[in-house]
């Protein structure tokens, strides 16, 4: 699903009006009627009650007035609460206000804080509230009686439908500008906005529905949109097509995994199991020799290769020769989980990143090692995927975790384009960016997955997909989405609190089956 910034949406509206000659009031009519249809579809009970519409002075308020007109024509009782004086309404919104008044539509002006007492009493009696106060152009903090009304609406139990975007949510970055409407349903116009799909804005949107308002498709194609919400219906199912009857393990790649150290053997096991569950034909784990007996017990399907470990339990440069031999015939390499941050391990990791000629996924301690020399990524010709959590991303950039979290999309995109790699910035709504600057936001996953080992499973899954020859960006998108979907299915069965990494492994087959048959039904 394509996502736009506020300025991109404004530009599409402008081009539709100026270049195509479609009047703005036609777009407003399409938007309002589409939103009214969604309202009745999602809240059919309003036919037996009444709807309160909170309208601002701009185009968002105009959309609300169109909604009011259509609802009234369908026999539904409506009151419009105009949060300004009538004289302050201009343009297309003014036209729709006049039409509403001509129809003898009930309108209550609430231009200031002193006149909001009556409004509060009446809103508490409404069956549903429509938020048409502010639209996607809002860029300053909400104050005055707008803040008072929004806070009051949020205290009520009635369902709320937001028009285009919940008032108070910044459309591009998802920031809350002081206070914001907490909607049950948002009817957004033309295209979904980035700020509706990331935190904190995501928490205010409720169910997101996109209304087609008549913007020509060729204008959308020309808009150079580079941000997307992952939609399973748009993923290439051909990459995970049924296997032919004559298939054998050699057809599905061979992943080499370098992971584990004393106390971190579980990470190595989870990576290997994630790769196998993602369909890799063969998986070999390179493990310090003194730990090999542990992994021989923990792993059944994956092979192990004991590596020289004169420092007792840690990978070191002495293993380089043997690892390079192991890379022969392998189709991908997964590197870093649980290997430790010791200096000799860092030396080995940096050497392998520079010498490996096959697709590579780097995670955890591998990223920490890379933080000492990120320029190495620019010297590599093989495709590289990194999967940092926010703290690891901060180390790579020499900044703070807060700075990363406050600018997740920009951080992932800038690093991916600057260092020519695929970036998987983990967290709620994981961000995936390509070297070309395309960004994909993942809608699957839940807080129950915030436990040790889940990232190791993801590394293995991406590595397993890479080993099968799936292109790096697609491997990242598929891996992240399926990983989250498996976690969602596990949480449905087990609850979020007890969920552990191995549950994701157990439910991954169900996630694959779900996506092949029904797609993802989780709300955006």
Tab-separated table of C-alpha atoms in Angstrom, residues 34-43 128-132 157-167 181-189 196 201-211 523-524:
chain	number	residue	atom	x	y	z
A	34	UNK	CA	-17.236	7.973	0.582
A	35	UNK	CA	-16.685	8.670	4.271
A	36	UNK	CA	-20.443	8.729	4.907
A	37	UNK	CA	-20.798	5.332	3.238
A	38	UNK	CA	-18.026	3.928	5.428
A	39	UNK	CA	-19.673	5.365	8.520
A	40	UNK	CA	-22.956	3.585	7.838
A	41	UNK	CA	-21.133	0.400	6.851
A	42	UNK	CA	-19.111	0.244	10.071
A	43	UNK	CA	-21.716	1.710	12.438
A	128	UNK	CA	-21.479	8.558	17.150
A	129	UNK	CA	-19.104	11.509	16.761
A	130	UNK	CA	-17.440	12.545	13.504
A	131	UNK	CA	-14.125	14.380	13.834
A	132	UNK	CA	-13.790	16.873	10.966
A	157	UNK	CA	-17.459	6.000	25.342
A	158	UNK	CA	-19.096	6.712	21.970
A	159	UNK	CA	-17.369	5.551	18.781
A	160	UNK	CA	-15.570	8.219	16.757
A	161	UNK	CA	-14.872	8.384	13.032
A	162	UNK	CA	-12.020	10.658	11.979
A	163	UNK	CA	-12.236	12.417	8.619
A	164	UNK	CA	-8.962	11.972	6.672
A	165	UNK	CA	-6.839	11.916	9.846
A	166	UNK	CA	-7.560	12.171	13.583
A	167	UNK	CA	-7.381	15.854	14.483
A	181	UNK	CA	-8.722	12.546	18.669
A	182	UNK	CA	-8.628	8.832	19.453
A	183	UNK	CA	-10.732	7.380	16.651
A	184	UNK	CA	-12.282	3.961	16.145
A	185	UNK	CA	-12.305	4.435	12.368
A	186	UNK	CA	-10.398	6.787	10.088
A	187	UNK	CA	-11.645	7.414	6.550
A	188	UNK	CA	-8.602	8.808	4.771
A	189	UNK	CA	-8.757	10.320	1.304
A	196	UNK	CA	-1.297	6.975	10.182
A	201	UNK	CA	-0.161	8.429	15.310
A	202	UNK	CA	-1.033	4.792	14.700
A	203	UNK	CA	-2.525	4.590	18.200
A	204	UNK	CA	-5.150	7.217	17.321
A	205	UNK	CA	-6.310	5.966	13.915
A	206	UNK	CA	-8.309	2.855	14.774
A	207	UNK	CA	-9.241	0.949	11.631
A	208	UNK	CA	-7.889	2.706	8.553
A	209	UNK	CA	-9.977	2.827	5.370
A	210	UNK	CA	-8.903	4.591	2.164
A	211	UNK	CA	-11.564	6.460	0.164
A	523	UNK	CA	-5.950	-3.945	10.809
A	524	UNK	CA	-3.436	-1.412	9.547
